[in-house]
Short mmCIF file of N, CA and C in Angstrom, two decimals:
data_model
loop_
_atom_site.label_atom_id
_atom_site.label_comp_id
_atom_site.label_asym_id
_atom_site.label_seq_id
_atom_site.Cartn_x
_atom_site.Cartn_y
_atom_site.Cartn_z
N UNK A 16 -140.43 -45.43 28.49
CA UNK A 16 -140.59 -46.84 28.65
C UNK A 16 -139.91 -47.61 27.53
N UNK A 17 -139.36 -46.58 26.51
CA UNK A 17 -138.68 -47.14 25.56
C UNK A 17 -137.07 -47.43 25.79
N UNK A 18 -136.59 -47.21 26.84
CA UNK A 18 -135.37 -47.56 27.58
C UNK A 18 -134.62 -46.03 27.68
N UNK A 19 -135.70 -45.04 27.05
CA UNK A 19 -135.22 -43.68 27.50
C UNK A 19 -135.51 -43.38 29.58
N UNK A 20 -134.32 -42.59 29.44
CA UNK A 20 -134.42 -41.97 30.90
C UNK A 20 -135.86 -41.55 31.41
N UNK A 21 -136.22 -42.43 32.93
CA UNK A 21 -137.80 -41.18 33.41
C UNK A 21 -137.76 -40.51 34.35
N UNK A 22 -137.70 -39.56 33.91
CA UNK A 22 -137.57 -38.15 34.71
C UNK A 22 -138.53 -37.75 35.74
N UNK A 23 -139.49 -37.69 34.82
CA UNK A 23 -140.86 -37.41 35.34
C UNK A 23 -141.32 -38.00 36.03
N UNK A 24 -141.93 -37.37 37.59
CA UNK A 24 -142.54 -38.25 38.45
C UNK A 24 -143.89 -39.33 38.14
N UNK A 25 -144.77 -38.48 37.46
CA UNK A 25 -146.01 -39.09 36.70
C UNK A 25 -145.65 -40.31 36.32
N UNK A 26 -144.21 -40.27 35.39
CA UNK A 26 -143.92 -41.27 34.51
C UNK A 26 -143.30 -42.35 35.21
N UNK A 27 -142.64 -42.32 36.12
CA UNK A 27 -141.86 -43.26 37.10
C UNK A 27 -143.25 -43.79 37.92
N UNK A 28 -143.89 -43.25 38.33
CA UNK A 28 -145.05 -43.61 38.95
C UNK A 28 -146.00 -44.82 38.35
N UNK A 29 -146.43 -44.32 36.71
CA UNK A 29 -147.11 -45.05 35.63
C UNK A 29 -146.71 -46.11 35.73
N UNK A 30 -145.11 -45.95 35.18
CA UNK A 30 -143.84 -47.44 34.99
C UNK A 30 -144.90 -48.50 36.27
N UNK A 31 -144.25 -47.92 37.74
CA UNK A 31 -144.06 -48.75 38.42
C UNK A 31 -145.72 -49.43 38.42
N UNK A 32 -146.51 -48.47 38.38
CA UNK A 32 -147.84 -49.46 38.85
C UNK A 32 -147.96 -50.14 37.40
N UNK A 33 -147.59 -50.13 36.49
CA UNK A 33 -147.58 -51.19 35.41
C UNK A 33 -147.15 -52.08 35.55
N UNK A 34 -145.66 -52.13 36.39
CA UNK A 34 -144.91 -53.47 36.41
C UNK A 34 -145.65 -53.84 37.81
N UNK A 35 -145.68 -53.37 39.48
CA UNK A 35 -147.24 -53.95 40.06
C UNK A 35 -148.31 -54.66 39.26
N UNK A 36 -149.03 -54.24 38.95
CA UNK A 36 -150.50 -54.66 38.05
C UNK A 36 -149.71 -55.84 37.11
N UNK A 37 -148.33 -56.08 36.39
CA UNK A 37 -148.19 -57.35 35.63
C UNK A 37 -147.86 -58.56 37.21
N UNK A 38 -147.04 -57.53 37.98
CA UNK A 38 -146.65 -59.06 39.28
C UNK A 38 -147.36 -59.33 40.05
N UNK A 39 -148.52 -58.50 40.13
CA UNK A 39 -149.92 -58.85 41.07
C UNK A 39 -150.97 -58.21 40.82
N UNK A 40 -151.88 -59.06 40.04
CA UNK A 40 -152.73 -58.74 38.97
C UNK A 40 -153.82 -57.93 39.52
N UNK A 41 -154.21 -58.50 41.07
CA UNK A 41 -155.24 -57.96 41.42
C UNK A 41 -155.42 -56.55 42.18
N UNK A 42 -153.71 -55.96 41.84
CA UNK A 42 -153.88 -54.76 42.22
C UNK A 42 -154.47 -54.01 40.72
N UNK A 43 -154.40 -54.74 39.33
CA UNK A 43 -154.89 -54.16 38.01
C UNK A 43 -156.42 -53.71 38.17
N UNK A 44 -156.89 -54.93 38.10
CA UNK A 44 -158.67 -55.65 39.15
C UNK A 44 -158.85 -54.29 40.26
N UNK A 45 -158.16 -53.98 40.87
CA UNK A 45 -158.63 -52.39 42.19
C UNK A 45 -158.78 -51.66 41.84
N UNK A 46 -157.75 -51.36 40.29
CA UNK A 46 -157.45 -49.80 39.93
C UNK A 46 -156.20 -49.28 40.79
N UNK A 47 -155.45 -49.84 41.37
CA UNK A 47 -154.62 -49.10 42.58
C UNK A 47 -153.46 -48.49 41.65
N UNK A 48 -153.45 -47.31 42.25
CA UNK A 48 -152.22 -47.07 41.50
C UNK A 48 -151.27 -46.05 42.30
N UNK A 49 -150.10 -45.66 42.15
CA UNK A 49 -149.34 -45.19 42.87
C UNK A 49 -149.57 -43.19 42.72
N UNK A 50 -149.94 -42.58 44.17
CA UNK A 50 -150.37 -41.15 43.75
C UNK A 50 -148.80 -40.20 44.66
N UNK A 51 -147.89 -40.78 45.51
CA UNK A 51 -146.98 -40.40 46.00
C UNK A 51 -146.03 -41.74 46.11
N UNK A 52 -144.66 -41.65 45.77
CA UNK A 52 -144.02 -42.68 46.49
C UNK A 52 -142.32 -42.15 46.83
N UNK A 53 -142.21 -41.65 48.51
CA UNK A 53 -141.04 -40.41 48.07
C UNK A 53 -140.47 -42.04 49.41
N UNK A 54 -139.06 -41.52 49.20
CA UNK A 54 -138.50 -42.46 50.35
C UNK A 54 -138.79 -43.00 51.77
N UNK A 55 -139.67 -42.35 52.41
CA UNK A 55 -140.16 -42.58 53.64
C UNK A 55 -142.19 -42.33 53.79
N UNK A 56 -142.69 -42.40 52.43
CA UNK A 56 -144.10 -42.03 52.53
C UNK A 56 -144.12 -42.38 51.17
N UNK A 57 -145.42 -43.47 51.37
CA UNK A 57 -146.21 -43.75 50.20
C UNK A 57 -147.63 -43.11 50.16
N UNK A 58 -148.39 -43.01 49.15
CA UNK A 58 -149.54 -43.26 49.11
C UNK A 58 -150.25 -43.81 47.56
N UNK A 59 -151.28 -44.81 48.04
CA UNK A 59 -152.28 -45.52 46.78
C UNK A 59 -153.18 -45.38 46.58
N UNK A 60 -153.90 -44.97 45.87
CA UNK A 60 -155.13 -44.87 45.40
C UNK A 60 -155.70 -45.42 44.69
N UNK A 61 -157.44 -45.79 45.35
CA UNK A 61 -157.58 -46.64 44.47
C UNK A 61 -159.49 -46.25 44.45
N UNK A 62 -159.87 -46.53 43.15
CA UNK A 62 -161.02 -46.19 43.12
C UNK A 62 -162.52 -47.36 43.97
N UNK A 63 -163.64 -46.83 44.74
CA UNK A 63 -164.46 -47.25 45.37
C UNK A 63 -164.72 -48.49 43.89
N UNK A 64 -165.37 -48.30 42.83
CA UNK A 64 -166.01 -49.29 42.11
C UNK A 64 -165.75 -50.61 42.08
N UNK A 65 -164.57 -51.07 41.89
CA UNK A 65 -163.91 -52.49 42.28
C UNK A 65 -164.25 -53.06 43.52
N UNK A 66 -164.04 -52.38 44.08
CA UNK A 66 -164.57 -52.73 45.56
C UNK A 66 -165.79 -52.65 46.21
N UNK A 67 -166.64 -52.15 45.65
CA UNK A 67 -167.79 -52.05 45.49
C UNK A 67 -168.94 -53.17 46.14
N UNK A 68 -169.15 -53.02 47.58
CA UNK A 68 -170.25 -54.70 47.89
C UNK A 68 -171.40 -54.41 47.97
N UNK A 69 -172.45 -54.96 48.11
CA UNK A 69 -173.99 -55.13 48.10
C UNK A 69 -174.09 -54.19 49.03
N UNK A 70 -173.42 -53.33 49.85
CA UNK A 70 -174.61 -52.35 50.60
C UNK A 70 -173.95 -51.17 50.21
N UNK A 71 -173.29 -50.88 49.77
CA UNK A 71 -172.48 -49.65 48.42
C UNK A 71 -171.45 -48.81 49.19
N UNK A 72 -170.80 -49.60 49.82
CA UNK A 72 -169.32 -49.53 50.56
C UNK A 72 -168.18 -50.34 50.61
N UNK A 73 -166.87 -49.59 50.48
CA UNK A 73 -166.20 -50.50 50.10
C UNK A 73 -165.78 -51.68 50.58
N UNK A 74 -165.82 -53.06 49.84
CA UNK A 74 -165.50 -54.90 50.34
C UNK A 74 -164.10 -54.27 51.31
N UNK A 75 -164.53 -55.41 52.05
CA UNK A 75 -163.10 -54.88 53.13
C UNK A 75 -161.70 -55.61 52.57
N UNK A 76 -161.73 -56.82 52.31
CA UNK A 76 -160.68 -57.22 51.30
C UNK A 76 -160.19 -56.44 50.38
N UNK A 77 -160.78 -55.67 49.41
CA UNK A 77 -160.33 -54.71 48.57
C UNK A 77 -159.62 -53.49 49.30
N UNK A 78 -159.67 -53.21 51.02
CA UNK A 78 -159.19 -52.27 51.30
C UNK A 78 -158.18 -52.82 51.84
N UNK A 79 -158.43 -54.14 52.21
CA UNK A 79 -157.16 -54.39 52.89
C UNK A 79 -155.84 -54.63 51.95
N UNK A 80 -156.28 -55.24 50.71
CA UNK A 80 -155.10 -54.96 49.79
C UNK A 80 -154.19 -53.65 49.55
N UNK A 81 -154.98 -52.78 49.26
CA UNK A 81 -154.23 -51.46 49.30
C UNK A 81 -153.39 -51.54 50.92
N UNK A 82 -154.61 -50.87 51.73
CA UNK A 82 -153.55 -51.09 52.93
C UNK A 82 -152.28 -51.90 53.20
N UNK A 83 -152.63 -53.01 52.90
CA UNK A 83 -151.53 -54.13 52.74
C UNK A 83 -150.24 -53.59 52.18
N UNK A 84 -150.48 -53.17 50.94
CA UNK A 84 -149.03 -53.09 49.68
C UNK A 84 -148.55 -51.86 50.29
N UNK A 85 -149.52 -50.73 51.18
CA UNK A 85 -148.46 -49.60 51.12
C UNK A 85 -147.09 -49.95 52.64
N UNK A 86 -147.20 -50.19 53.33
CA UNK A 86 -146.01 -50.44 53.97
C UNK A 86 -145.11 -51.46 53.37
N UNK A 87 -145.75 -52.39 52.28
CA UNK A 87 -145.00 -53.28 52.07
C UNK A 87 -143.80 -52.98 50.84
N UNK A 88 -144.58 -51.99 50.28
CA UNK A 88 -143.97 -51.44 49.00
C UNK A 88 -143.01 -50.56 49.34
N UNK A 89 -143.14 -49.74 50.56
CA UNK A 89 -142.13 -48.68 50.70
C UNK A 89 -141.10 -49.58 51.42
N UNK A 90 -141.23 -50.66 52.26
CA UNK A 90 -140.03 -51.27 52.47
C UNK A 90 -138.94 -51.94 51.46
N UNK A 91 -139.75 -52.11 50.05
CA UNK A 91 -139.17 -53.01 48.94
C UNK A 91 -138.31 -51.56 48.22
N UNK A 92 -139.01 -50.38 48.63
CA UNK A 92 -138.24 -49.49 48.12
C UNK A 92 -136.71 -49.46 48.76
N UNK A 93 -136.99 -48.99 50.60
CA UNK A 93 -136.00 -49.14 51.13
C UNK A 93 -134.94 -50.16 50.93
N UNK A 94 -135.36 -51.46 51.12
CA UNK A 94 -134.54 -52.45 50.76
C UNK A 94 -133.77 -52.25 49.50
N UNK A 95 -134.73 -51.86 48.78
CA UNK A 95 -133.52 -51.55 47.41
C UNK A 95 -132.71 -50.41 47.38
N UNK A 96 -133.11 -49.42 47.55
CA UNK A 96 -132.57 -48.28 48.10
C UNK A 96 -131.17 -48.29 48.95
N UNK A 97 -131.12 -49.27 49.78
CA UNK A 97 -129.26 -49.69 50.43
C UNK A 97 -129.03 -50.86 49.63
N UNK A 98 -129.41 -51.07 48.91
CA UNK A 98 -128.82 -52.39 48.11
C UNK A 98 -128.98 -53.57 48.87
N UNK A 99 -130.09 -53.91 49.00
CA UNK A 99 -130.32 -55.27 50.54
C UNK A 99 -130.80 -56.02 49.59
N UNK A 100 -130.57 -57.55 49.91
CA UNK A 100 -131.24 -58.38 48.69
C UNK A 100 -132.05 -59.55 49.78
N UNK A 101 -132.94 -59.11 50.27
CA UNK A 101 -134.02 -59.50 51.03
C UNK A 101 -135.28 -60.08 50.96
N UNK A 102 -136.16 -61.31 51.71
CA UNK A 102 -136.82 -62.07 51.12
C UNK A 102 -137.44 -61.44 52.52
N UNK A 103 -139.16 -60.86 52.24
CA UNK A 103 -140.07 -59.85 53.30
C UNK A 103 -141.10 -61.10 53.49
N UNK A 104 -141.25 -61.36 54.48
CA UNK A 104 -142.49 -62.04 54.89
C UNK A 104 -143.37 -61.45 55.91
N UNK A 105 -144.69 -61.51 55.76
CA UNK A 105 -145.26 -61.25 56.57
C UNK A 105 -145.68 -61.63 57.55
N UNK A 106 -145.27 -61.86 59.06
CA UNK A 106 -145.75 -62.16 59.84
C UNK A 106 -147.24 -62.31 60.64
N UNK A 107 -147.32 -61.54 60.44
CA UNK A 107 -148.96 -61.21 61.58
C UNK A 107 -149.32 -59.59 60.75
N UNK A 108 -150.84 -59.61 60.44
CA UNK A 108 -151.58 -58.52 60.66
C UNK A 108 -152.64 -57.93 61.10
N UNK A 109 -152.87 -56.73 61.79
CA UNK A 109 -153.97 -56.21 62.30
C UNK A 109 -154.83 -55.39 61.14
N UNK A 110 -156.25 -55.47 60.86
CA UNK A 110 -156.72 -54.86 60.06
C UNK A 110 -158.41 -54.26 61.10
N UNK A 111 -158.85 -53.40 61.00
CA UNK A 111 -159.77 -52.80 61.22
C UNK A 111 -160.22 -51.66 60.35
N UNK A 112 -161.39 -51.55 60.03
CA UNK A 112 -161.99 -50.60 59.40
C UNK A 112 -163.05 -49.88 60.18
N UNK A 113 -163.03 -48.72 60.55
CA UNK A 113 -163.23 -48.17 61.02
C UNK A 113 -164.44 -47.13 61.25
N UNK A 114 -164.84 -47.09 59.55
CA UNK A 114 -166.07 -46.15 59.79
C UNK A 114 -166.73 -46.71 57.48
N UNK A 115 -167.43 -46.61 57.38
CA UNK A 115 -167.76 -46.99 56.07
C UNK A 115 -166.67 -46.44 55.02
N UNK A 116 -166.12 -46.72 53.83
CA UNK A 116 -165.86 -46.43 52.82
C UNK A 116 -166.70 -46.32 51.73
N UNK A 117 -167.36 -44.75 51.38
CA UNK A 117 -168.42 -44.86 50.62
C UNK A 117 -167.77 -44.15 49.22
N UNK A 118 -166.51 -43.94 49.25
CA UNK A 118 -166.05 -43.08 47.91
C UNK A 118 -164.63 -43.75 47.97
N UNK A 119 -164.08 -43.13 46.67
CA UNK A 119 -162.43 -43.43 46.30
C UNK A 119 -161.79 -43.49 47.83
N UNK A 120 -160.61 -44.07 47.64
CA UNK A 120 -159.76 -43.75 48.94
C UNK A 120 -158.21 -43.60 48.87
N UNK A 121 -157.57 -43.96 50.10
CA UNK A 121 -156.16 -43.73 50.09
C UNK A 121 -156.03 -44.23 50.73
N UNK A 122 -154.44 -45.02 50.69
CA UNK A 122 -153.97 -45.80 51.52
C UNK A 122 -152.82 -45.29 51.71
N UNK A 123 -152.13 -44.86 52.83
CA UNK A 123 -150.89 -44.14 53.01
C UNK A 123 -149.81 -44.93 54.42
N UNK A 124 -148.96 -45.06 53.86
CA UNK A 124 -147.75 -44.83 54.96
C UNK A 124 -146.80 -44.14 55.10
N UNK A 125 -146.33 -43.45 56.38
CA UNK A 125 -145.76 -42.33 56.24
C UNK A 125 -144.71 -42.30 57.16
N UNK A 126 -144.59 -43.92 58.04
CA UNK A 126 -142.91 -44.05 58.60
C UNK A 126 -143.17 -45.27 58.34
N UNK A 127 -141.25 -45.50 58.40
CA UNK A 127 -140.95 -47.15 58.24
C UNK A 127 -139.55 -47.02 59.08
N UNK A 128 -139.73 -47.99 60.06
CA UNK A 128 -138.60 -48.12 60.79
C UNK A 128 -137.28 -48.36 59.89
N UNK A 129 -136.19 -47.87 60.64
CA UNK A 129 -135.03 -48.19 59.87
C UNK A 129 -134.50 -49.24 59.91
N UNK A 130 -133.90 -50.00 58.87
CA UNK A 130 -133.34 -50.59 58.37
C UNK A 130 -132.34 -51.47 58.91
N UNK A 131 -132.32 -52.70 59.65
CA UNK A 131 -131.12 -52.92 59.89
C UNK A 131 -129.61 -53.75 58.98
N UNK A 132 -129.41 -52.80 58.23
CA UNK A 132 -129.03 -53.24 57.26
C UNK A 132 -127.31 -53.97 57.41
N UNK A 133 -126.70 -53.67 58.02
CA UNK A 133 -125.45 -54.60 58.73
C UNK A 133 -126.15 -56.08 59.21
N UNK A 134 -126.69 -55.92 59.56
CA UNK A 134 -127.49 -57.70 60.01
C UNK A 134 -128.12 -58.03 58.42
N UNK A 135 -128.85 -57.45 57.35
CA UNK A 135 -129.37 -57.97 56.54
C UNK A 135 -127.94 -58.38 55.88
N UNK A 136 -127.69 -57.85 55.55
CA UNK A 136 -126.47 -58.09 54.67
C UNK A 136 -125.63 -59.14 55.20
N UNK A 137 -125.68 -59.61 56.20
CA UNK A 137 -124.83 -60.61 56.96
C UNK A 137 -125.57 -62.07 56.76
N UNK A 138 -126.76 -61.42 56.09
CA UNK A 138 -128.01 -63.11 56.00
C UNK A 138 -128.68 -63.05 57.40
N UNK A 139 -128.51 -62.50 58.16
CA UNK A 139 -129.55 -62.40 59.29
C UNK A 139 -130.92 -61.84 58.95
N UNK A 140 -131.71 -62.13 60.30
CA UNK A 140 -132.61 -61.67 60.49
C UNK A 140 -133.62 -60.66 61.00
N UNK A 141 -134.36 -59.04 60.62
CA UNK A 141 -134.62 -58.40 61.39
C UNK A 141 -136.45 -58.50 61.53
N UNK A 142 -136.85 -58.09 62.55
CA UNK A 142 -137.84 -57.88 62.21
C UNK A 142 -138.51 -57.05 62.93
N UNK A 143 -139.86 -56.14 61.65
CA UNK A 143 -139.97 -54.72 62.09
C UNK A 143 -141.47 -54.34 62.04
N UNK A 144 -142.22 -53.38 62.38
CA UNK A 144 -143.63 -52.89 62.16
C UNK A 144 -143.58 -51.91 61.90
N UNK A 145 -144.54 -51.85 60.76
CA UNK A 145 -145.30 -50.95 59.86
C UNK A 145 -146.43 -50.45 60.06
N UNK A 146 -147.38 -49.16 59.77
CA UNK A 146 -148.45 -48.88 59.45
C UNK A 146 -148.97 -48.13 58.58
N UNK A 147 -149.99 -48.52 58.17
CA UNK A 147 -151.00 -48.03 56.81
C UNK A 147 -152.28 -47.24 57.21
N UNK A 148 -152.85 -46.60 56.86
CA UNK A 148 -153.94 -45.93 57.36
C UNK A 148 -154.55 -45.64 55.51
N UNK A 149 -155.90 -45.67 55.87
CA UNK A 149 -156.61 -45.41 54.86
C UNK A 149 -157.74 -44.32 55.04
N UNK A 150 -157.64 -43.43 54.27
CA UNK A 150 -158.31 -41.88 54.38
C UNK A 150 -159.06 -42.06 53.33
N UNK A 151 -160.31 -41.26 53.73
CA UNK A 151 -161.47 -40.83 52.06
C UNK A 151 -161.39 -39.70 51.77
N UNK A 152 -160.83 -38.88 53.14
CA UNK A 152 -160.56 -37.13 53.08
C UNK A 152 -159.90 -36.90 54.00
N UNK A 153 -159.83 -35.81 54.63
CA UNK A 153 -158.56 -35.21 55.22
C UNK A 153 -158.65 -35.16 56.84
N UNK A 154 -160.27 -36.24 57.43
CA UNK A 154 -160.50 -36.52 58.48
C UNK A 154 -159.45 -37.59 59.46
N UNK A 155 -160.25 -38.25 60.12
CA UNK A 155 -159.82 -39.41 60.83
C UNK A 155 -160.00 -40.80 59.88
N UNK A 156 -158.68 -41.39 59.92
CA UNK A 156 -158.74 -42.37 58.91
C UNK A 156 -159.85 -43.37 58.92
N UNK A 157 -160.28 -44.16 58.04
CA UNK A 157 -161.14 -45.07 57.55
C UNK A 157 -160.96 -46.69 57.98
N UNK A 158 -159.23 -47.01 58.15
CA UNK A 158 -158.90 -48.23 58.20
C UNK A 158 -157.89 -48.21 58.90
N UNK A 159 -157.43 -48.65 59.64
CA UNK A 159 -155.78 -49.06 59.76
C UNK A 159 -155.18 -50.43 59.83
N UNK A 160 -154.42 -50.80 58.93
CA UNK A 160 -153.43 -52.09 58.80
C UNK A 160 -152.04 -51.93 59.18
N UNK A 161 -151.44 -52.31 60.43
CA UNK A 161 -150.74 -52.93 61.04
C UNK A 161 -149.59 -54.05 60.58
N UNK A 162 -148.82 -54.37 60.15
CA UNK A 162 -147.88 -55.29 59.42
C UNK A 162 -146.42 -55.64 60.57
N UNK A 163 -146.55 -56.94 60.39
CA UNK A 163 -145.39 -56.94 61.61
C UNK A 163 -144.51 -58.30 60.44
N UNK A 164 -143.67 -57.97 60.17
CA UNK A 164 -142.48 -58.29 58.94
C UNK A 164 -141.24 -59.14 59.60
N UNK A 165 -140.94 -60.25 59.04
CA UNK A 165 -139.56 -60.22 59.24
C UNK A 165 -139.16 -60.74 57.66
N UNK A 166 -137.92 -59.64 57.88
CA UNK A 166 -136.69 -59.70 56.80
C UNK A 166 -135.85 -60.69 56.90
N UNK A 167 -135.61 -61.11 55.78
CA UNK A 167 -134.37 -62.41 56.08
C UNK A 167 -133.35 -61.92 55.13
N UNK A 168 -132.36 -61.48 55.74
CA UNK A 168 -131.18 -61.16 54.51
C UNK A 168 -130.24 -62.17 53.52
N UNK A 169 -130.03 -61.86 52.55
CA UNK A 169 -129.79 -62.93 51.26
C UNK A 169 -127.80 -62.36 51.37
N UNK A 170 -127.29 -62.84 51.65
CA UNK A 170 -125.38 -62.44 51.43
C UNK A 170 -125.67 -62.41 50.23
N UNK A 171 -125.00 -60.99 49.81
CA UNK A 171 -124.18 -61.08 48.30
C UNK A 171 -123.55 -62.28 47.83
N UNK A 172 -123.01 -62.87 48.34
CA UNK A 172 -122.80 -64.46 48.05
C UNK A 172 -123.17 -65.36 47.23
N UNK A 173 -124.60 -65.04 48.05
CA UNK A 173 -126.12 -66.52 47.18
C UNK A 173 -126.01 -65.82 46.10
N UNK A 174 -126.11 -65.03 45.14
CA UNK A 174 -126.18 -64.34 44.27
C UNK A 174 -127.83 -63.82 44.19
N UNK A 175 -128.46 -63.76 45.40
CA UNK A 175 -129.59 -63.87 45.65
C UNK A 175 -130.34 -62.24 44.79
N UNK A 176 -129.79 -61.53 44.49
CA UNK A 176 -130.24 -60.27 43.11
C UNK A 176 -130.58 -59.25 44.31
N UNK A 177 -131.88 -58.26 44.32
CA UNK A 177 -131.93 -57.38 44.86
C UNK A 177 -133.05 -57.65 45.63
N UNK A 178 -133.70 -58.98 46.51
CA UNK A 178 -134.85 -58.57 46.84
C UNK A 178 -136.03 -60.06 46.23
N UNK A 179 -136.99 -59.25 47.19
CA UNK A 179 -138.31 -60.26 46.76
C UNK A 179 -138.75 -59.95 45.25
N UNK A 180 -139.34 -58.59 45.31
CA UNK A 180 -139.47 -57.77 44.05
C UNK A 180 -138.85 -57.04 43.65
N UNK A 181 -138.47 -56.92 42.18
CA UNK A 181 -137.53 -56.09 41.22
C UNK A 181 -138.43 -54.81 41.16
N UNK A 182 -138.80 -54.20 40.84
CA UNK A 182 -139.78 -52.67 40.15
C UNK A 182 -138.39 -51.83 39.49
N UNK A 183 -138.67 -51.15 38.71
CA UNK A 183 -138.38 -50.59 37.48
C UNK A 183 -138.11 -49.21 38.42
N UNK A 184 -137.06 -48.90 39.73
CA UNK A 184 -137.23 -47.87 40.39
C UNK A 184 -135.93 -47.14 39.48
N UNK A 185 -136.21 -45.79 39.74
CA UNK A 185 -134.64 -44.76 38.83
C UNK A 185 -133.58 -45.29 39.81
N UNK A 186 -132.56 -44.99 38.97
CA UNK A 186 -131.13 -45.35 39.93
C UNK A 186 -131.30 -44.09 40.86
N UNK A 187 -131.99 -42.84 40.29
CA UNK A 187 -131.56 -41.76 41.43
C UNK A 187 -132.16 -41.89 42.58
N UNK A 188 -132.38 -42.92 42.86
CA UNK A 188 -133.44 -43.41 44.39
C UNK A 188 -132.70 -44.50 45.04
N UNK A 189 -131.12 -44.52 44.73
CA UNK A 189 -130.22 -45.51 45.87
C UNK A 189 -129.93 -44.43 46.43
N UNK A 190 -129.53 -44.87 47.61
CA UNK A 190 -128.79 -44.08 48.85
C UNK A 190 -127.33 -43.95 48.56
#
């Protein structure tokens, strides 16, 4: 973090949920932090206590955040990943929870449609759906959040940089 190379997955991981937790505080407030993040599959973890409501299961807002960031995060990867300098909005979401959250959990996504990246790059518009699922163990998930996105592409032109969010990703993670 001293402007030496990070090699280490642990350490690239740390980085990023540090710079998360400074650009959106209340993922600090969850505990969420990044436990996989490979090019096409995330997953977050985040501990029950934060979330924690009066009947000793987890606030559904607190799950929906996690849920929330993991499709959203692996697209900010992708996007950066082809060099797209893209502004993500969220359209519409579906959230349901499904059965109690009484311990730690996970929030995982594990496809993301591809990219239409000839239209982003042109300043057009695509737009795509995501899903998140949230596990306590290795059953039938706990939650599922739904995300329906549209991308608006920025021309190299605007000088519009890389994106909604910057994160501190290795160069060895462009395409």
């Amino acid at each position: 973090m001293n402007g030496e190379p990070l090699d280490a997955p642990e350490e690239i991981l740390a980085r990023l949920a540090m710079e998360l937790h400074a650009r959106i505080p209340m993922t600090k407030f969850l505990g969420i932090h990044f436990e996989v993040f490979e090019p096409g599959r995330i997953v977050l973890a985040a501990p029950l206590g934060p979330s924690l409501n009066h009947r000793g299961t987890a606030f559904g807002p607190g799950v929906f955040t996690s849920a929330g960031l993991a499709p959203w995060l692996l697209l900010v990867r992708a996007a950066w990943a082809e060099r797209l300098a893209v502004q993500i909005l969220l359209r519409r979401c579906e959230f349901a929870i499904h059965r109690p959250i009484t311990c730690d959990y996970r929030a995982r996504c594990d496809t993301l449609p591809a990219l239409e990246a000839d239209t982003l790059r042109q300043g057009g518009k695509v737009r795509l759906t995501a899903t998140s699922q949230v596990f306590v163990d290795e059953g039938e998930p706990a939650a599922t959040y739904t995300a329906h996105f549209t991308l608006l592409g920025q021309p190299a032109s605007t000088g519009a940089g890389e994106g909604d969010l910057t994160l501190p990703f290795p160069e060895a993670w462009r395409t």
